[in-house]
Tab-separated table of C-alpha atoms in Angstrom:
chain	number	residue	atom	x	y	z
A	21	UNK	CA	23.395	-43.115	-15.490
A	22	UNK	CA	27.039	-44.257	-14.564
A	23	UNK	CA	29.197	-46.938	-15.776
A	24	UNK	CA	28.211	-48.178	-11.976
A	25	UNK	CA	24.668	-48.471	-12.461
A	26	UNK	CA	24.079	-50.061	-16.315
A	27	UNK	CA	24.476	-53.938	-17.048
A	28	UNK	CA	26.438	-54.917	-20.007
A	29	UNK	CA	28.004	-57.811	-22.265
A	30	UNK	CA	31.637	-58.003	-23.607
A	31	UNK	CA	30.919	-59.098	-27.599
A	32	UNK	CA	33.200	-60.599	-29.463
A	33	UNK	CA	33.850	-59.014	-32.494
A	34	UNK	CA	36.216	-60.732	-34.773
A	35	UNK	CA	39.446	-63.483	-34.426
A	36	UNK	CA	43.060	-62.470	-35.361
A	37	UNK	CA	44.511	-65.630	-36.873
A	38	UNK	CA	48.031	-65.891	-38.595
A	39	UNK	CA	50.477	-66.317	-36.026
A	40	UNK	CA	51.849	-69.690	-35.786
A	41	UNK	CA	52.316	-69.650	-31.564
A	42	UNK	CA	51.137	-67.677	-28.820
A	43	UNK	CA	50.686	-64.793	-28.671
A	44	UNK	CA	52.654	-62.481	-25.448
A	45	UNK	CA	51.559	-58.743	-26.373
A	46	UNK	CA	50.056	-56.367	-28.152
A	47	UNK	CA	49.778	-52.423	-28.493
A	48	UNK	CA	47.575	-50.027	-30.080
A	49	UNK	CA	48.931	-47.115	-32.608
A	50	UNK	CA	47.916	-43.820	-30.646
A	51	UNK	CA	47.634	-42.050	-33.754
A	52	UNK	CA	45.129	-44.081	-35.062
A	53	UNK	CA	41.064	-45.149	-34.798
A	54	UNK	CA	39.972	-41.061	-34.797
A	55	UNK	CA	39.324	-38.525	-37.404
A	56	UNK	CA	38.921	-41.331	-39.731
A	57	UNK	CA	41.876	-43.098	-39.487
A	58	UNK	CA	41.763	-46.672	-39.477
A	59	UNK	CA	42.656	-48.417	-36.020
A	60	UNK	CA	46.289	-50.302	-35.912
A	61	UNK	CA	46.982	-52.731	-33.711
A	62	UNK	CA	50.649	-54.757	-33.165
A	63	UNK	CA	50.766	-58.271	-31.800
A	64	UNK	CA	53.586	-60.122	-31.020
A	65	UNK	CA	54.622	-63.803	-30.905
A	66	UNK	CA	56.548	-67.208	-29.852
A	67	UNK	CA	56.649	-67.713	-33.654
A	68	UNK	CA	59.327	-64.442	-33.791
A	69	UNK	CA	57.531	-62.403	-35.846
A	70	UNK	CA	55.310	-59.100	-35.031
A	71	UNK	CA	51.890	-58.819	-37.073
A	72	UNK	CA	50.159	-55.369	-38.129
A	73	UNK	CA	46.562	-55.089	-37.986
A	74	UNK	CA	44.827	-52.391	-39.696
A	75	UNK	CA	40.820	-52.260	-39.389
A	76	UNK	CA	39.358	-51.688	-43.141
A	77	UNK	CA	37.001	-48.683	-41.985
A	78	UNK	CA	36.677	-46.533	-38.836
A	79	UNK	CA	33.976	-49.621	-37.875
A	80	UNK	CA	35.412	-52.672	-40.562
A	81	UNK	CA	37.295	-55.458	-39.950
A	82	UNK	CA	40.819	-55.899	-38.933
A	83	UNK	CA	43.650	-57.559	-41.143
A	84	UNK	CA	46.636	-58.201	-41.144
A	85	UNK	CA	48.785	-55.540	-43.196
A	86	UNK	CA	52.248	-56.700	-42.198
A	87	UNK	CA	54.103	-59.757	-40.822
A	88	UNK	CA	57.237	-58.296	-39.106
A	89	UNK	CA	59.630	-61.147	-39.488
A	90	UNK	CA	63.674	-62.403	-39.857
A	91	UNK	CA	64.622	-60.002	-37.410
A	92	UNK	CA	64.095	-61.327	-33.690
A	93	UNK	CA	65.600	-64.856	-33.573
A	94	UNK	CA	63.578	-66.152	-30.620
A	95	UNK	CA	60.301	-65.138	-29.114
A	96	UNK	CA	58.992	-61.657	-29.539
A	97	UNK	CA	57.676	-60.500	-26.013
A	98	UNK	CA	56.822	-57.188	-25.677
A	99	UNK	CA	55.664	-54.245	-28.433
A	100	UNK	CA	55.032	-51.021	-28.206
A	101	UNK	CA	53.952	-47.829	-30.437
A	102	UNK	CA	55.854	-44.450	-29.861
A	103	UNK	CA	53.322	-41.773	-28.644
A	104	UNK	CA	53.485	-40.361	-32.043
A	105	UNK	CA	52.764	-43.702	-33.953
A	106	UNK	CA	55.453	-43.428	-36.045
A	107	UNK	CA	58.418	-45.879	-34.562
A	108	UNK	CA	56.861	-49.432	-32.762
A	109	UNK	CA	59.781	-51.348	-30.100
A	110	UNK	CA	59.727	-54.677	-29.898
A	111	UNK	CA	61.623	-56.934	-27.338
A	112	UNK	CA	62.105	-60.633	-27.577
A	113	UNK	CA	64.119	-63.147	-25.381
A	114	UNK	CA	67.266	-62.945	-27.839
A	115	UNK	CA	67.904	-60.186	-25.914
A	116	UNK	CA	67.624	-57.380	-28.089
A	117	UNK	CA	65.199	-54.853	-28.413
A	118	UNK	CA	64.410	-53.680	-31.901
A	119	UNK	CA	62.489	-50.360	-33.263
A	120	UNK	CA	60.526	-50.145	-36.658
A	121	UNK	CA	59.517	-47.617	-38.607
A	122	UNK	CA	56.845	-47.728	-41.406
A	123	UNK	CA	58.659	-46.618	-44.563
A	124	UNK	CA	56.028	-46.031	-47.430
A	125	UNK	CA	53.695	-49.771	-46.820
A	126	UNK	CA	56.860	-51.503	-45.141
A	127	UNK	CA	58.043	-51.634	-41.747
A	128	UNK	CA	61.795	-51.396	-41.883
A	129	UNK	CA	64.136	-52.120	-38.561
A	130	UNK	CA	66.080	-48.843	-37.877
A	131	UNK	CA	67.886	-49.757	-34.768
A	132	UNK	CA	68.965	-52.632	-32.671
A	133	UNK	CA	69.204	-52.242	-28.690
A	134	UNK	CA	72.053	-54.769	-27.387
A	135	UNK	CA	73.110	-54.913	-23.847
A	136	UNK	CA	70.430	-57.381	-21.641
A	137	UNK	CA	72.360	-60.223	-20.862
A	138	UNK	CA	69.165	-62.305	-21.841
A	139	UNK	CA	65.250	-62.366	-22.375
A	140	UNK	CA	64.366	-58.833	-22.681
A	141	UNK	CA	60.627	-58.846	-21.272
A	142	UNK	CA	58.912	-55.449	-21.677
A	143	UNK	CA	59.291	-51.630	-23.360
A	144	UNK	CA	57.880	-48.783	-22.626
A	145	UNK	CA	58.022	-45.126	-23.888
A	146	UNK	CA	57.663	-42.520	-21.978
A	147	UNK	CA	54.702	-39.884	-22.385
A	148	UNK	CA	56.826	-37.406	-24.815
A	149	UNK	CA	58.602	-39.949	-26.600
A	150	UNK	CA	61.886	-39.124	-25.661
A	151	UNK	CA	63.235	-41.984	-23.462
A	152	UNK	CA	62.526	-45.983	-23.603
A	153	UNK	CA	62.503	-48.680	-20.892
A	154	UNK	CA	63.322	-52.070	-21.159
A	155	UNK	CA	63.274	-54.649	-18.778
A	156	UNK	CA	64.803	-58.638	-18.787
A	157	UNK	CA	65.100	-61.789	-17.392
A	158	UNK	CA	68.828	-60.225	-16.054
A	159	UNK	CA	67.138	-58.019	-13.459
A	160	UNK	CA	68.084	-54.653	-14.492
A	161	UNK	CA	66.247	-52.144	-16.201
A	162	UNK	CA	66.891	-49.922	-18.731
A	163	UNK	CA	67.055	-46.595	-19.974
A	164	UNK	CA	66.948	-45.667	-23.450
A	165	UNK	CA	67.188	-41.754	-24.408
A	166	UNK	CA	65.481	-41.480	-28.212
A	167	UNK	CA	68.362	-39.120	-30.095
A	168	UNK	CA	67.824	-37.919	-33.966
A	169	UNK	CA	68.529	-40.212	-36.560
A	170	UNK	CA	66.679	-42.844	-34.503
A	171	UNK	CA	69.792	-43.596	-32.681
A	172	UNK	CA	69.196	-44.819	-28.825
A	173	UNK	CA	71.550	-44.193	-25.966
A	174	UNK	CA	71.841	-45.958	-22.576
A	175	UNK	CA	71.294	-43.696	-20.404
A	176	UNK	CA	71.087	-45.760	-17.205
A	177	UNK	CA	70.496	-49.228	-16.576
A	178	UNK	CA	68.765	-49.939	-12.841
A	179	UNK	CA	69.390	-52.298	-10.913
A	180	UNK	CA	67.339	-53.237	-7.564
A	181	UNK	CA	65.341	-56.483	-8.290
A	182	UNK	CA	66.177	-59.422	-7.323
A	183	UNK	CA	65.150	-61.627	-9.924
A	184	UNK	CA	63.234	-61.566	-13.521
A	185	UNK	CA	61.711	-58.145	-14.390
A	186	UNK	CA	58.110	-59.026	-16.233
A	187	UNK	CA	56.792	-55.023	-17.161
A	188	UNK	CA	58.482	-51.773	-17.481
A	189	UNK	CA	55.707	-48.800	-17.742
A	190	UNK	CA	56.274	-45.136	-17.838
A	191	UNK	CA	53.331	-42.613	-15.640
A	192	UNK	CA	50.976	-40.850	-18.450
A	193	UNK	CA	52.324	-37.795	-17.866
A	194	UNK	CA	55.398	-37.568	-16.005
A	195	UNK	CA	59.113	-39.046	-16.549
A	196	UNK	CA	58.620	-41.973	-13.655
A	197	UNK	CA	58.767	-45.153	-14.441
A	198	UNK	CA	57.231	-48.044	-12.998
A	199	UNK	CA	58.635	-52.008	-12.975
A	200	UNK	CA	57.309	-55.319	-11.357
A	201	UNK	CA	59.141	-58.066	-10.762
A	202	UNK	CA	59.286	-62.197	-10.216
A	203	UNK	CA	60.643	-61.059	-6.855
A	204	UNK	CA	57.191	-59.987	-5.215
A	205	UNK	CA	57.764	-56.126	-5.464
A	206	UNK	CA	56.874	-53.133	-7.397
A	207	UNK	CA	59.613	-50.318	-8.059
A	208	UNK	CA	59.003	-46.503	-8.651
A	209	UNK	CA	61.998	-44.869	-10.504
A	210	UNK	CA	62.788	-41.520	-10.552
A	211	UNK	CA	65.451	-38.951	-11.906
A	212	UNK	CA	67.374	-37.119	-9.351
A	213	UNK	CA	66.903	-33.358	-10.546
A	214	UNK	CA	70.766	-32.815	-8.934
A	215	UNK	CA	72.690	-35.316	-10.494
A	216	UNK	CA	70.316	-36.733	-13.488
A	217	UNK	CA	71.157	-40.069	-12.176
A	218	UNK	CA	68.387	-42.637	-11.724
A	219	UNK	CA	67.553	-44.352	-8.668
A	220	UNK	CA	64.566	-46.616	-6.879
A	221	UNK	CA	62.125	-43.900	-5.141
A	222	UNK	CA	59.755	-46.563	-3.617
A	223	UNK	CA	59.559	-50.285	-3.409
A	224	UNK	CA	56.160	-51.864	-2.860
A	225	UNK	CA	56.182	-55.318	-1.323
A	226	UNK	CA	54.154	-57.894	0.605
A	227	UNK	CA	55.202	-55.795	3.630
A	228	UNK	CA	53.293	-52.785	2.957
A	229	UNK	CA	50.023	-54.594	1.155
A	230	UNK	CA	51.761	-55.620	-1.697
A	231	UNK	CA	51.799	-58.296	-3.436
A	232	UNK	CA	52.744	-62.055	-2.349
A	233	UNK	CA	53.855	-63.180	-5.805
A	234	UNK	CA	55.136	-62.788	-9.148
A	235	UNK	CA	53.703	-59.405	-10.258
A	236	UNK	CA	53.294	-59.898	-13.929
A	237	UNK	CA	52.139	-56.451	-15.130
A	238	UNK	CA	51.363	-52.674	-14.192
A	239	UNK	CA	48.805	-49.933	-15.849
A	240	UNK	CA	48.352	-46.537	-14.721
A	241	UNK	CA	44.505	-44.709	-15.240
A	242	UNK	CA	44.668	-41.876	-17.728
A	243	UNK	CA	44.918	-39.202	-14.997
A	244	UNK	CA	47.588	-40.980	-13.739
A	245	UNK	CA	46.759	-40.595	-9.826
A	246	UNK	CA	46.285	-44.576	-9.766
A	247	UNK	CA	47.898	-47.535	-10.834
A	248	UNK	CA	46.845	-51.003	-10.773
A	249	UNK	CA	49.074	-54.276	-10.492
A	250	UNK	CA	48.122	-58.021	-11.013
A	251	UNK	CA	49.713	-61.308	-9.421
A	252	UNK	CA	50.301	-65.173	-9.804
A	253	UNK	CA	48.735	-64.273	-6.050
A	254	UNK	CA	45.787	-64.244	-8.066
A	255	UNK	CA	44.982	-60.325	-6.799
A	256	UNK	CA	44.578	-56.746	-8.303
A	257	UNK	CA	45.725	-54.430	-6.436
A	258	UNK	CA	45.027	-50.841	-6.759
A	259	UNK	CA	47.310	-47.894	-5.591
A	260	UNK	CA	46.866	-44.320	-5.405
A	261	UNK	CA	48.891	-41.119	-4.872
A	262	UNK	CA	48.597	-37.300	-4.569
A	263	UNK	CA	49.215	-36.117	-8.054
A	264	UNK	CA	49.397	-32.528	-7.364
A	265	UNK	CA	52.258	-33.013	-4.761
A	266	UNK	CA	53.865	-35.174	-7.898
A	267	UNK	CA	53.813	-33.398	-10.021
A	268	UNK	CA	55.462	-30.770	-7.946
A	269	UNK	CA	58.750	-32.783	-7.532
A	270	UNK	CA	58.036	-33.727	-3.868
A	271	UNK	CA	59.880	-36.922	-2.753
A	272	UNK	CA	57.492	-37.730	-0.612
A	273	UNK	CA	54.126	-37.721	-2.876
A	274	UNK	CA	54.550	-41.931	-2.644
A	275	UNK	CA	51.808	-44.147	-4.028
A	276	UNK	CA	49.567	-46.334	-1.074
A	277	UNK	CA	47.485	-48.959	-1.539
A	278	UNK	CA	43.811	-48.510	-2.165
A	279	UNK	CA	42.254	-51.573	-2.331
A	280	UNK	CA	42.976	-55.395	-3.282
A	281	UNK	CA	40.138	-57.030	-5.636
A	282	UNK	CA	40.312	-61.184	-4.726
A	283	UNK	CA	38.424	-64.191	-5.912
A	284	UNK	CA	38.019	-63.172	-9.554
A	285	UNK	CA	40.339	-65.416	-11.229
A	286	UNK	CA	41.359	-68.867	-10.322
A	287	UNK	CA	44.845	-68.903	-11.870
A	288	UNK	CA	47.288	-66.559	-12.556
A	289	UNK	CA	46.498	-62.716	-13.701
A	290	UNK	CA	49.259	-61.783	-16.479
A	291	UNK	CA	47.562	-58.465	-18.282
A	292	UNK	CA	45.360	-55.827	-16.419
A	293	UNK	CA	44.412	-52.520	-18.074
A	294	UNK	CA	42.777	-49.335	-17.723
A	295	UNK	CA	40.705	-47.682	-20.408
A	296	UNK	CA	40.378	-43.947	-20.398
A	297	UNK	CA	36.478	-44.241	-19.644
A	298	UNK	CA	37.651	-46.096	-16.266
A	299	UNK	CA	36.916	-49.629	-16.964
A	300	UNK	CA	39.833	-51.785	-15.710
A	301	UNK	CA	40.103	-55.164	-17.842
A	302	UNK	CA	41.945	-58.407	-16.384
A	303	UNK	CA	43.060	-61.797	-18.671
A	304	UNK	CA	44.350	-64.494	-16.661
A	305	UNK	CA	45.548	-68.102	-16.962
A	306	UNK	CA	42.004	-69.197	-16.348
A	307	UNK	CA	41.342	-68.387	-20.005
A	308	UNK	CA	38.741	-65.978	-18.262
A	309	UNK	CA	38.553	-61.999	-18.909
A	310	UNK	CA	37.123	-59.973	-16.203
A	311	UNK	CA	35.788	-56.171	-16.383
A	312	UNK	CA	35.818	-54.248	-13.454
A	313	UNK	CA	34.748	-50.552	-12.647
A	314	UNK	CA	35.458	-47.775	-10.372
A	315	UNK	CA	32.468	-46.624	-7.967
A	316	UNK	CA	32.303	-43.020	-8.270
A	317	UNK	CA	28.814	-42.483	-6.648
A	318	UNK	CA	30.496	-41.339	-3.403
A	319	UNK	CA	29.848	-44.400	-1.222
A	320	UNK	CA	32.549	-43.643	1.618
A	321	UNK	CA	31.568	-47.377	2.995
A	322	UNK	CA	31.140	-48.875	-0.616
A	323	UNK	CA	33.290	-50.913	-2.239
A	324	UNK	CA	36.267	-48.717	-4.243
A	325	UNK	CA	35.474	-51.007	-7.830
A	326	UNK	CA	32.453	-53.707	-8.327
A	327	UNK	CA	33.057	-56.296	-10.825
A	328	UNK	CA	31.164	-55.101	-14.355
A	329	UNK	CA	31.041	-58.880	-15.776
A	330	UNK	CA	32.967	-61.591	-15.949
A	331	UNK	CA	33.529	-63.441	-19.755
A	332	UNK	CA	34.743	-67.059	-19.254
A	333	UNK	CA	36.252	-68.808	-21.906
A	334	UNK	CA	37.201	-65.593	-23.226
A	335	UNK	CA	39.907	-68.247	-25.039
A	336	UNK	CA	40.845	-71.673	-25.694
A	337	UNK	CA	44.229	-70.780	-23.706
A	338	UNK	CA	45.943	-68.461	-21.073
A	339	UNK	CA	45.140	-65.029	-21.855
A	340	UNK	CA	48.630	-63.038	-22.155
A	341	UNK	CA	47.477	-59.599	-22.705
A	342	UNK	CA	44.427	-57.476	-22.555
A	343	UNK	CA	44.722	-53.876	-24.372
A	344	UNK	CA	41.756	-51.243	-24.697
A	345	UNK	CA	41.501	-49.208	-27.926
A	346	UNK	CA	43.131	-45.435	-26.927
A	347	UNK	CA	40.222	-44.475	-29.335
A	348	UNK	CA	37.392	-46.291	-28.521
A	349	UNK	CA	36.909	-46.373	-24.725
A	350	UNK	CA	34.887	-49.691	-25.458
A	351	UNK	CA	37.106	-51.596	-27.792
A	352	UNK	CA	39.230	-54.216	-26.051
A	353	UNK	CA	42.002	-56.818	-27.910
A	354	UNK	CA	43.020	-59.984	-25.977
A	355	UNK	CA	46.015	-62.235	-26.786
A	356	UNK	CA	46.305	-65.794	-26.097
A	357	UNK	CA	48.357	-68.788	-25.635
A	358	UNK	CA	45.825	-70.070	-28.110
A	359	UNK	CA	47.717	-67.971	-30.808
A	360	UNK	CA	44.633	-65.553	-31.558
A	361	UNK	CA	43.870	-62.144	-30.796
A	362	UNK	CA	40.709	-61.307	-30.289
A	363	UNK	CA	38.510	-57.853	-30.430
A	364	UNK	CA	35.919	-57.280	-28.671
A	365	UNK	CA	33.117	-54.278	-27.909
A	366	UNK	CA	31.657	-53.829	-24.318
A	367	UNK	CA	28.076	-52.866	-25.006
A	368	UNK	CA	25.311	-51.876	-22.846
A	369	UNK	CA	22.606	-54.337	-22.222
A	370	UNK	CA	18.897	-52.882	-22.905
């Protein structure tokens, strides 16, 4: 029996209060949630402060182990764990970005990245650890190279959009690095092997089944030979390329588009996400989460993904962020304007 075939129910498991505002992001610790370590989740805020959640057992409750705090000055946008757990970024609109490390039971701020002109709205490390994006209101991108001693260096900042950059994210396994923008348009960066310089490999747009909107976020599935984008066009889209011929350095391995999935959401989709089982989670402005899933039965005339269930009212707000555990392929966390975070369990129906 395949994900395709069963019927199931998104339950709600528990309610993250404590933040004071909404709430924009949130990230899962990679590390954590397996061989019994207890699963860590970050959320950030409008109320300028970051909050730790740690669950008490491999299958307890979550609470709240730190508040993160006095360090941004305005809203806290974007967070993210390093692959290896141990450093979390965190970018707010006073245009800095700033990385943490957990020092005994404190999180301490070991460096401060200046040089957005303003908002900084997303950061993303790369699969090995080694380089960070950032993205901002200023509509460049840029690149961080991790160094010892937790210093950062710019190592190129990109610019190609023409307006607000909403989401930096880096491929699974290879150094490319995806951005979408208030422009319309999706960007594919890549380093050129000659001169290490980075430059704008692709640019997906309206004109080649793009997007007709504000693209507000990217997620790539855990093979990393698709990547899915959502839209104030009130669309998913879903894009594909040939991974091999990626992963073999050749220009010309672009990504195409797939398939567009419409009429799901009434107002704007900010967070879409792909869990490592395959099911692709949505959270829009319609306070609604959606649950979609691939169709892997073969069906050459079928429909590439069939909608798995829909959970209205998912919140009493806009729903900023959707996240599934790295651990537990059913474990989803949601963020809202509402100023919760929620976790939930997807779980088959009898």
């Amino acid at each position: 029996m395949s994900l395709y075939d069963e019927s199931f129910e998104l339950k709600e498991l528990q309610r993250l209060e404590g933040h004071t505002d909404r709430v924009w992001g949130l990230s899962w610790n990679p590390t954590t949630g397996v061989d019994g370590v207890p699963a860590v989740l970050a959320s950030c805020s409008g109320d300028k402060t970051v909050r730790i959640w740690q669950q008490s057992s491999p299958s307890g409750s979550f609470e709240c182990k730190a508040v993160l705090e006095e360090t941004h000055t305005r809203t806290v946008r974007s967070c993210a764990w390093s692959p290896s757990g141990k450093l979390l970024a965190t970018a707010s609109f006073d245009a800095t970005t700033a990385i943490w490390e957990q020092i005994g039971n404190d999180f301490e701020c070991v460096s401060t990245l200046e040089g957005h002109e303003n908002e900084v709205k997303s950061v993303s490390w790369n699969a090995s650890g080694s380089l960070l994006a950032t993205c901002g209101r200023d509509k460049s991108v840029w690149i961080w190279e991790v160094l010892p001693g937790n210093e950062f260096e710019c190592v190129s900042v990109l610019q190609g959009h023409t307006q607000d950059v909403k989401m930096v994210q880096w491929h699974p396994s290879m150094d490319v690095l995806v951005s979408c923008s208030y422009d319309n348009t999706i960007k594919v960066w890549a380093e050129d092997g000659d001169s290490d310089d980075w430059h704008c490999v692709q640019t997906l747009a309206e004109s080649n089944n793009g997007h007709s909107s504000t693209v507000w976020a990217i997620f790539f599935n855990a093979s990393g030979d698709k990547m899915i984008t959502c839209s104030d066009d009130l669309t998913i889209k879903i894009w594909g390329t040939d991974i091999i011929r990626m992963q073999s350095g050749d220009g010309n391995a672009t990504w195409k588009h797939l398939c567009t999935l419409s009429g799901y959401h009434d107002r704007t989709i900010f967070s879409v996400h792909w869990s490592r089982e395959g099911v692709i989670a949505s959270g829009a402005a319609d306070d609604a989460i959606r649950l979609f899933v691939e169709n892997k039965d073969g069906l050459v005339d079928g429909p590439m993904c069939k909608l798995l269930l829909k959970k209205d009212k998912a919140h009493d707000m806009d729903i900023n962020s959707v996240q599934w555990s790295y651990s537990d392929n059913r474990m989803l966390a949601s963020a809202s304007d509402d100023g919760t975070v929620k976790i939930w369990e997807l779980t088959s129906l009898p």
